[in-house]
Coordinates of C-alpha atoms in Angstrom, one line a residue:
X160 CA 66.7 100.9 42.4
X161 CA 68.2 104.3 43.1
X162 CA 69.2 106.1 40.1
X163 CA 71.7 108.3 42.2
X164 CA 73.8 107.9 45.4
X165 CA 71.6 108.3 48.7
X166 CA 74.8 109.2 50.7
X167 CA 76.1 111.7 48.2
X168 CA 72.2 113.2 48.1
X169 CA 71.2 113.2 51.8
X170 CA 74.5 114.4 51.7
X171 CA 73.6 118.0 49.2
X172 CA 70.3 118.4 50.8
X173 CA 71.9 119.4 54.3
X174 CA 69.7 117.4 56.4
X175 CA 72.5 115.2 58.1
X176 CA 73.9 117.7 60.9
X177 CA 76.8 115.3 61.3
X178 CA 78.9 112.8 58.4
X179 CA 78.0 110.3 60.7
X180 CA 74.3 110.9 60.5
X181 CA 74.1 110.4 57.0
X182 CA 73.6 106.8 56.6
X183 CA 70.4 106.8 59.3
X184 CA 68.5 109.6 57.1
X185 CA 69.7 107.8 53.5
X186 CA 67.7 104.4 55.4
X187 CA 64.5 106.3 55.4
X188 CA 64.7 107.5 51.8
X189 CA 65.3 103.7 50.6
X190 CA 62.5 102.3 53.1
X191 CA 60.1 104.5 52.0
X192 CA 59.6 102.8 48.5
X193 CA 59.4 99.3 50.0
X194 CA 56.6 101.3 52.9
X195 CA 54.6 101.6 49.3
X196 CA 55.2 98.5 47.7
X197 CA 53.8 96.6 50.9
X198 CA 50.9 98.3 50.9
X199 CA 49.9 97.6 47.4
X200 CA 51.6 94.2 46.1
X201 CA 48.9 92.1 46.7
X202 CA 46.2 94.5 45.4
X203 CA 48.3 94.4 42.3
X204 CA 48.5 90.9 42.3
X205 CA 45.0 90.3 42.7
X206 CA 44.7 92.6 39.5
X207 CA 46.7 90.3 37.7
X208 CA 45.2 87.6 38.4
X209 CA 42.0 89.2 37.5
X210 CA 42.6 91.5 34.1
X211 CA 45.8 89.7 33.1
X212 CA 50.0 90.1 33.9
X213 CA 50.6 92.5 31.0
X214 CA 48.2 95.4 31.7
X215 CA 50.1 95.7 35.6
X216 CA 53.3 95.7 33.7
X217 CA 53.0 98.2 31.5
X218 CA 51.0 100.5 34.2
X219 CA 54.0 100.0 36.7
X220 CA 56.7 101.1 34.2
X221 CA 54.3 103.8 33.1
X222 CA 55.1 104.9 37.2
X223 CA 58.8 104.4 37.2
X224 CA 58.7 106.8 34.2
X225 CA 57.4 109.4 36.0
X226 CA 58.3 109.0 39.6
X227 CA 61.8 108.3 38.9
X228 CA 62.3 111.4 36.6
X229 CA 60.5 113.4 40.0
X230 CA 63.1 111.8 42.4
X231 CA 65.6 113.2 40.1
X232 CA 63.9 116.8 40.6
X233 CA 63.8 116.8 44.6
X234 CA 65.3 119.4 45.9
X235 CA 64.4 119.1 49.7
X236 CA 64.5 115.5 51.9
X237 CA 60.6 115.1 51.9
X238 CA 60.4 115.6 48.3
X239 CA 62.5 112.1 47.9
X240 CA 60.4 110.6 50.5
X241 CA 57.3 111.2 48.8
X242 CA 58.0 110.2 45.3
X243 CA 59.7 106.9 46.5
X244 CA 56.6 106.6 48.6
X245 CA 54.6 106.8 45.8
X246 CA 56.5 105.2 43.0
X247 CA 56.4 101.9 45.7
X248 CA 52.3 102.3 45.8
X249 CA 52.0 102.7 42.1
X250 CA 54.6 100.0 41.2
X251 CA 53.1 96.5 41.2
X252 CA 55.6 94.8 39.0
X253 CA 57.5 92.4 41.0
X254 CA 54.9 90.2 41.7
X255 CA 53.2 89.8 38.2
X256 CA 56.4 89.4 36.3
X257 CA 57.9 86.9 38.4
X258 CA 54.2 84.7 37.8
X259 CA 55.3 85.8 34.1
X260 CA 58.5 84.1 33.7
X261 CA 57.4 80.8 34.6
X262 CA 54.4 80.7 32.5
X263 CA 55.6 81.8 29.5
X264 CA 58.1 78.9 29.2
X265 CA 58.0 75.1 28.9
X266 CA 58.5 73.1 32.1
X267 CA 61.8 72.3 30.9
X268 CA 63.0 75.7 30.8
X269 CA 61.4 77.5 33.8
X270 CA 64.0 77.7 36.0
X271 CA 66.1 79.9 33.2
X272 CA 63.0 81.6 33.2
X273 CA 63.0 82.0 37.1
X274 CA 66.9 82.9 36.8
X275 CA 66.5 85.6 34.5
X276 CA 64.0 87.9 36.6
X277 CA 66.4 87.5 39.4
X278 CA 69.3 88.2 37.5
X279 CA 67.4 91.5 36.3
X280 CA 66.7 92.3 40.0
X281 CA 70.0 91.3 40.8
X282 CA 71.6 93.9 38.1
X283 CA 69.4 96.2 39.0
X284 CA 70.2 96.3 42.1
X285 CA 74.2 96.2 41.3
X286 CA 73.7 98.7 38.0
X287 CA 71.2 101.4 39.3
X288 CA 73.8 102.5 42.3
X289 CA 76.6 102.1 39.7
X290 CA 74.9 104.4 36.9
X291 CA 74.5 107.2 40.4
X292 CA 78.1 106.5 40.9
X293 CA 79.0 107.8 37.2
X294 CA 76.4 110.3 36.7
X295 CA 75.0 111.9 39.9
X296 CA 76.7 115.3 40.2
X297 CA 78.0 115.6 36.5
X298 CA 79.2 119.8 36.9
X299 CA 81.3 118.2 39.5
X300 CA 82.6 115.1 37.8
X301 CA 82.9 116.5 34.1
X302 CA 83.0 120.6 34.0
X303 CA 84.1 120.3 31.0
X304 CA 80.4 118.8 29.5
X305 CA 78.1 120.7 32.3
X306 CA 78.9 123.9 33.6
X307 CA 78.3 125.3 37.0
X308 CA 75.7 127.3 35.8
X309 CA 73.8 124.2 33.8
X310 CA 70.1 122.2 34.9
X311 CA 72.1 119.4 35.8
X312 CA 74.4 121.7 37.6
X313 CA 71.3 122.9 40.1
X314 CA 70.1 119.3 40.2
X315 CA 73.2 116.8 40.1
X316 CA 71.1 114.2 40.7
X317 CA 68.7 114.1 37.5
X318 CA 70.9 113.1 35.2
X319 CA 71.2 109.4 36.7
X320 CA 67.5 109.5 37.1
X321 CA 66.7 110.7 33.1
X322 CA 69.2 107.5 32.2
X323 CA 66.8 105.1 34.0
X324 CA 63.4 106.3 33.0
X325 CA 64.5 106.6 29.4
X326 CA 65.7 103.5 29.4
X327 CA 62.1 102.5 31.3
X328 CA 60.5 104.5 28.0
X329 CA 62.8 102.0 25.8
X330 CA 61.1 98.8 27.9
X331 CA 57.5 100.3 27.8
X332 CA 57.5 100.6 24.0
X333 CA 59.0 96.6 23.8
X334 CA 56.3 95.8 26.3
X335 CA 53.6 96.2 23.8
X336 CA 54.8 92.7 21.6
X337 CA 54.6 90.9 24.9
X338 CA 51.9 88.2 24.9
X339 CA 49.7 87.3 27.7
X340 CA 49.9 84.2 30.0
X341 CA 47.4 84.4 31.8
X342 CA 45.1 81.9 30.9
X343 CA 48.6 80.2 28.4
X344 CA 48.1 76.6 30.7
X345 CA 44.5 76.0 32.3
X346 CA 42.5 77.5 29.5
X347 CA 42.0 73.7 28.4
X348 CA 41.6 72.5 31.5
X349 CA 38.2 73.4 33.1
X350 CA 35.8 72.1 30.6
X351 CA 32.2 73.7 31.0
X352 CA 32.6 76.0 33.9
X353 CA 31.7 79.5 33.4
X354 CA 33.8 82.6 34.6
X355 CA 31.5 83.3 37.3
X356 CA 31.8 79.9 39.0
X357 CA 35.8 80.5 38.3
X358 CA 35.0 83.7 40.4
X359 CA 33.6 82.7 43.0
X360 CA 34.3 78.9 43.7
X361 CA 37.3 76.8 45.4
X362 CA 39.5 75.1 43.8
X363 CA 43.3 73.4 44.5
X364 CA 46.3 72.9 42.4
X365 CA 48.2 70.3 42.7
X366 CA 51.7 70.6 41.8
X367 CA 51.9 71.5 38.2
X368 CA 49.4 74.5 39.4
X369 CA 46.4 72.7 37.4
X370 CA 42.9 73.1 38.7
X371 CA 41.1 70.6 40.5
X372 CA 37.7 69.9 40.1
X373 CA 35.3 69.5 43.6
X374 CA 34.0 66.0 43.5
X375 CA 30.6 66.8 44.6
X376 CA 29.9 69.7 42.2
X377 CA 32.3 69.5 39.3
X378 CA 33.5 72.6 40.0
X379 CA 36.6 74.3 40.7
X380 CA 38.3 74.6 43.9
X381 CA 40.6 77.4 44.9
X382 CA 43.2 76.9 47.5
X383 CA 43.8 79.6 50.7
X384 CA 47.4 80.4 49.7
X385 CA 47.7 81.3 53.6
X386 CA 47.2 77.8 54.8
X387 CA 49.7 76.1 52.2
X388 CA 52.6 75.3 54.0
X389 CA 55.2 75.1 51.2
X390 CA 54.5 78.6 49.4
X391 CA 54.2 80.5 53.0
X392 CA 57.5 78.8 54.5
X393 CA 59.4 80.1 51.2
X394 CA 58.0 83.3 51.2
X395 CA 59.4 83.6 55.2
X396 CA 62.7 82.1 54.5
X397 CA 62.4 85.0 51.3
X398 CA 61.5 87.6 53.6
X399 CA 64.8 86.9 55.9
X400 CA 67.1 86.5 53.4
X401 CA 65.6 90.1 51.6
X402 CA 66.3 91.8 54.6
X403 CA 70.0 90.7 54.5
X404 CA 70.1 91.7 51.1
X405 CA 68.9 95.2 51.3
X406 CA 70.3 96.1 54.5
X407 CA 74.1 94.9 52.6
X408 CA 73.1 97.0 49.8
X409 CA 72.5 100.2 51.7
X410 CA 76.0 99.3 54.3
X411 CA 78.0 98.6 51.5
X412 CA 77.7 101.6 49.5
X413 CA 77.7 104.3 52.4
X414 CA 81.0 101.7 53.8
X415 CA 82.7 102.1 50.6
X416 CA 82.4 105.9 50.7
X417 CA 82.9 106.3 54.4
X418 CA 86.1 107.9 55.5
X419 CA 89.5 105.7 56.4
X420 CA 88.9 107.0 60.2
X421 CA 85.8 105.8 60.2
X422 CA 86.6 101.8 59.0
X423 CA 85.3 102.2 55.3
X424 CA 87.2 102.7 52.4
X425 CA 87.5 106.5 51.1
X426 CA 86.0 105.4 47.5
X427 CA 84.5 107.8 45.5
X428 CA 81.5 107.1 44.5
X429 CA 82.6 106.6 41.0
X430 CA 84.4 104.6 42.1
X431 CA 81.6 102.6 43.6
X432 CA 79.7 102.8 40.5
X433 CA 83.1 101.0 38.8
X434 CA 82.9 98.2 41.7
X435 CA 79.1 97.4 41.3
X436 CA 79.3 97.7 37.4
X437 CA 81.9 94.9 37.3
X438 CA 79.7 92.5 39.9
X439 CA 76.5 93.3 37.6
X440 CA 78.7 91.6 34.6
X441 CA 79.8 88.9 36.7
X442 CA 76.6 88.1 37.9
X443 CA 75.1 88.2 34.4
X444 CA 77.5 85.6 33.4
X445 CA 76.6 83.7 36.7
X446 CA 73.1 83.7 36.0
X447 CA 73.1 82.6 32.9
X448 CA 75.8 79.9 32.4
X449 CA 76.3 78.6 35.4
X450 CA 72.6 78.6 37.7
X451 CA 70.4 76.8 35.4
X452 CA 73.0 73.7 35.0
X453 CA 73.5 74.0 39.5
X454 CA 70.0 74.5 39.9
X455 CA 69.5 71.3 37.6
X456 CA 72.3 69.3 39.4
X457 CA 71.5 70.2 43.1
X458 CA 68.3 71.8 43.5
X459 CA 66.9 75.1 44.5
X460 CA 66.8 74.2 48.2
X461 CA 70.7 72.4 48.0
X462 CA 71.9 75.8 45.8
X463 CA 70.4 78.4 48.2
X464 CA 72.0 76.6 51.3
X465 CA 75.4 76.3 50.0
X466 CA 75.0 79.9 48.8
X467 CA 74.2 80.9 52.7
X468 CA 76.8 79.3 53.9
X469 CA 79.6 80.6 51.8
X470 CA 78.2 83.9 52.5
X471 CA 79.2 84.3 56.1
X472 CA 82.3 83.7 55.8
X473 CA 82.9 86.6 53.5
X474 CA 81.1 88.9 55.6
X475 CA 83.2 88.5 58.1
X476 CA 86.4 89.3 55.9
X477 CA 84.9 92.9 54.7
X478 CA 86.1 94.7 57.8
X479 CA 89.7 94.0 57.2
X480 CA 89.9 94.9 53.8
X481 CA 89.8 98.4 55.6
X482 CA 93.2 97.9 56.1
X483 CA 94.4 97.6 52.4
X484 CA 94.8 100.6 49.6
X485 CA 95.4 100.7 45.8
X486 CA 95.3 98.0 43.4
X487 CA 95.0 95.0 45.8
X488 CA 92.2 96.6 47.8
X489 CA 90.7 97.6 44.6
X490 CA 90.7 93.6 43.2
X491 CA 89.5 92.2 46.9
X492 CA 86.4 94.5 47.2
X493 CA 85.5 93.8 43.4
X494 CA 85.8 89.8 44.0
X495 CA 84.0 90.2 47.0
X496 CA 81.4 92.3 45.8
X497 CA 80.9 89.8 42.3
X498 CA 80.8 86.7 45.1
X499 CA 78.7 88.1 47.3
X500 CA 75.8 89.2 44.9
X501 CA 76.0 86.1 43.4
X502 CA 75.5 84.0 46.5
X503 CA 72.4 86.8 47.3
X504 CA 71.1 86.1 43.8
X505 CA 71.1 82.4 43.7
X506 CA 69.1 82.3 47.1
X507 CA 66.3 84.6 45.7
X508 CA 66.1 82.7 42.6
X509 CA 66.2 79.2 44.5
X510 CA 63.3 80.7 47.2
X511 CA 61.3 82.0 43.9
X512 CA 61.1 79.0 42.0
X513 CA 59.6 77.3 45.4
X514 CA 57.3 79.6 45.4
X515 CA 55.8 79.5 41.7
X516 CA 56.0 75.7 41.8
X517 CA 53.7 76.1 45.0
X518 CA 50.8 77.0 43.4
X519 CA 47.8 77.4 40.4
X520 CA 48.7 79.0 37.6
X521 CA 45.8 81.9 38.3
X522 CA 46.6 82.1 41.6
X523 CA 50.4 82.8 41.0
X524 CA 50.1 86.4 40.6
X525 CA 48.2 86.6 44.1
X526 CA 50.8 84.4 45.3
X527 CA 53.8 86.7 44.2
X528 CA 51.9 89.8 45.6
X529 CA 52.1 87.8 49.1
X530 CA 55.5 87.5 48.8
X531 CA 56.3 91.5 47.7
X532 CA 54.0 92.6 50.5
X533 CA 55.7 90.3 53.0
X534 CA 59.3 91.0 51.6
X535 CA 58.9 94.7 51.2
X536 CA 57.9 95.0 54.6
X537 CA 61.3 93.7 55.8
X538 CA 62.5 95.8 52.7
X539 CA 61.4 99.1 54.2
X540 CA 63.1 98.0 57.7
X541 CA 66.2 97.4 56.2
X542 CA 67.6 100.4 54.8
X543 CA 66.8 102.2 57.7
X544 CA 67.7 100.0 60.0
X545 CA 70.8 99.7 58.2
X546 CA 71.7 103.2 57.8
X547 CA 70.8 103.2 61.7
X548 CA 73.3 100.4 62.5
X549 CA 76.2 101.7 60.3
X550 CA 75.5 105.4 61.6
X551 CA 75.8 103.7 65.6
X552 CA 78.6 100.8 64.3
X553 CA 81.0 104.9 63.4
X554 CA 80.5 106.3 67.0
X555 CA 82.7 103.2 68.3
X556 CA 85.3 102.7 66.6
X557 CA 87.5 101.7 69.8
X558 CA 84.7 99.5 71.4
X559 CA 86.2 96.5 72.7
X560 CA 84.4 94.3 71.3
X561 CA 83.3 93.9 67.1
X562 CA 84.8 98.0 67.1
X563 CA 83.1 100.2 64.3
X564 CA 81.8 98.4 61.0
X565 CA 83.4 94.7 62.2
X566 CA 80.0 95.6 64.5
X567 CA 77.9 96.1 61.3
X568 CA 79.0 92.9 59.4
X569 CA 78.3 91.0 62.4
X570 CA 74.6 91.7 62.5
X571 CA 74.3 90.8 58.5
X572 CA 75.9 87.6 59.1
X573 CA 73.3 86.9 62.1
X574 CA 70.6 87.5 59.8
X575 CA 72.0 85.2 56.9
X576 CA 72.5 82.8 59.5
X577 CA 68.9 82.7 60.5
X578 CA 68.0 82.4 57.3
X579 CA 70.0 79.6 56.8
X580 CA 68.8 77.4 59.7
X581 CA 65.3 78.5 58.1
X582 CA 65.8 76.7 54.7
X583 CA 65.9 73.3 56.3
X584 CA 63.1 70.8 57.4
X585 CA 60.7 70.8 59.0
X586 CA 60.4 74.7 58.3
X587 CA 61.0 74.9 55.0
X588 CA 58.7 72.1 52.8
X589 CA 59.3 71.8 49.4
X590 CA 56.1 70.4 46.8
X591 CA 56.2 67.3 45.7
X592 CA 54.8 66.5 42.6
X593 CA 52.0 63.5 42.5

């Protein structure tokens, strides 16, 4: 997650000739993590499955530590390229936490556990652009505290960054009193194989993800994740919604700072930072009170849909709150932004517990590393193509038809659409236990 506004920064580094420019370089900064993190997830995954989940987690924080604090430092546009690039390659920890949270609880409880990794991406995603809002630029925002002539004054973005990785210090040292799951649920249930014929012989899971044993040799058999329909129909359903997700992230915030004459909403980006730290509350609350007893009652598959559907509407209503000013289009754009990351964060959850329930326990980490290849790749699109969309949707403002950002909304609520007609049968198969 950015630890400072992209706008705001492409913004101070003079590479945007034009206001309306901004947005399509800002894409390019946020694409060029998720360029990284396709390139390595599964690697990473493999790793995990190999050497354990907790080694890759501590080594990727390790990386946000110091790529994060180096973002912070960038004083040209290629600088923030490169260390997104790089903290993307060195970061393999979305695929071997998510394998994390469902083995480290009972059956019972795994879709809490499932919830609470999204809701942490979900927050993260909410909370990192809010702590940019606050902090980015502080000889600006609070002479008073930082002079002109202060470090934070030549870089106004580090501040936000040094908030995130010493909070990433403060999860590295709790890190260390985190147990490994690896082998928590088979360990017991391959009696006399060696790790060699683990290695390098097949095996297939069934639904609970334990090993089954080859008739013929009494040895293991391992699945080809590519040819098992329900993981690799969640993980494209995943992939469309994540697009959606990102590319809404990256509009919204460069919408909400965008000028009146241009269809967004003159917010400051403290003010931005206000709006997304209220929706990381709400969806906190969400997340935890309300998903697992939904998710219980309905079903992943049932909650995502619903969640899809309610979604669209909404977009289409962001346009026209263009229109309002003060309090009332202060209390819209907060409900709206609390409703709509909560419909975006009970899809992902919904697609991710389909996807852990799809296959072996040791295969899991390969299995998320699929899904953050896959989903990063349509990550990295998104931002750009985003940035590229709202930077066009500006130039037309009197178009007659879907003028300026009505345009922009239009195209997410295509995508979510897809998506939706994605999460239904025959595409998307659910596992049925045996």
């Amino acid at each position: 997650m950015y630890g400072s506004s992209p706008s705001a920064q492409i913004k101070d580094l003079h590479v945007a000739k034009r206001e309306e420019d901004i947005g399509f370089y800002a894409g390019f900064v946020g694409a060029s993590f998720m360029v990284g993190r396709a390139l390595t997830s599964l690697l990473w995954g493999m790793v995990a499955d190999r050497y354990g989940r907790k080694p890759v987690i501590v080594l990727s924080i390790i990386s946000v530590i110091i790529f994060n604090t180096l973002f912070g430092l960038s004083t040209s546009y290629w600088m923030t390229i490169t260390t997104r690039l790089l903290l993307g390659l060195l970061n393999g920890l979305s695929g071997p936490i998510k394998a994390y949270s469902i083995e480290v609880c009972r059956e019972e409880y795994q879709a809490l556990g499932a919830t609470l990794v999204s809701t942490a991406w979900g927050i993260g995603l909410i909370v990192g652009p809010a702590i940019g809002g606050y902090f980015a630029q502080p000889a600006e925002k609070y002479p008073e505290i930082f002079s002109q002539d202060s470090f934070f004054a030549r870089f106004p973005y580090f501040l936000p960054c040094i908030c995130i990785s010493l909070f990433a210090v403060g999860v590295l040292i709790a890190s260390v009193w985190l147990p490994e799951t690896l082998h928590k649920h088979n360990s017991d249930q391959v009696k006399g194989v060696s790790i060699e014929d683990l290695e390098t012989t097949q095996y297939k899971p069934d639904f609970k993800g334990h090993i089954g044993v080859h008739e013929e040799s009494g040895l293991p058999r391992k699945e080809n994740l590519f040819k098992n329909w329900p993981l690799m129909s969640s993980i494209i359903v995943y992939c469309i919604f994540s697009l959606h997700d990102m590319a809404y992230s990256e509009i919204f915030s460069l919408w909400a700072v965008s000028g009146k004459r241009y269809g967004g909403l003159s917010f400051s980006t403290k003010d931005v930072g206000e709006i997304l730290a209220i929706s990381g509350l709400g969806l906190l609350l969400f997340q935890t009170l309300l998903y697992p007893p939904l998710e219980k009652l309905v079903g992943p598959i049932n909650s995502l849909r619903l969640a899809a559907i309610l979604s669209i509407p909404l977009l289409v209503a962001y346009p026209f709150m263009a229109k309002m000013s003060g309090i009332p289009l202060m209390l819209i754009v907060n409900l709206a932004s609390v409703l709509k990351n909560t419909f975006s964060v009970t899809i992902v959850t919904g697609l991710f517990i389909l996807q852990n329930i799809a296959v072996a326990q040791d295969q899991r980490g390969a299995a998320n590393g699929i899904a953050v290849t896959t989903m990063s790749i349509f990550k990295a699109i998104a931002p750009a193509a985003g940035g590229a969309i709202f930077s066009w949707a500006q130039k037309r403002q009197h178009a007659s038809f879907l003028p300026g950002d009505q345009m922009v909304f239009f195209i997410l609520n295509v995508v979510e659409f897809i998506g939706l007609l994605l999460s239904f049968k025959p595409f998307l198969v659910q596992r049925c236990n045996n």
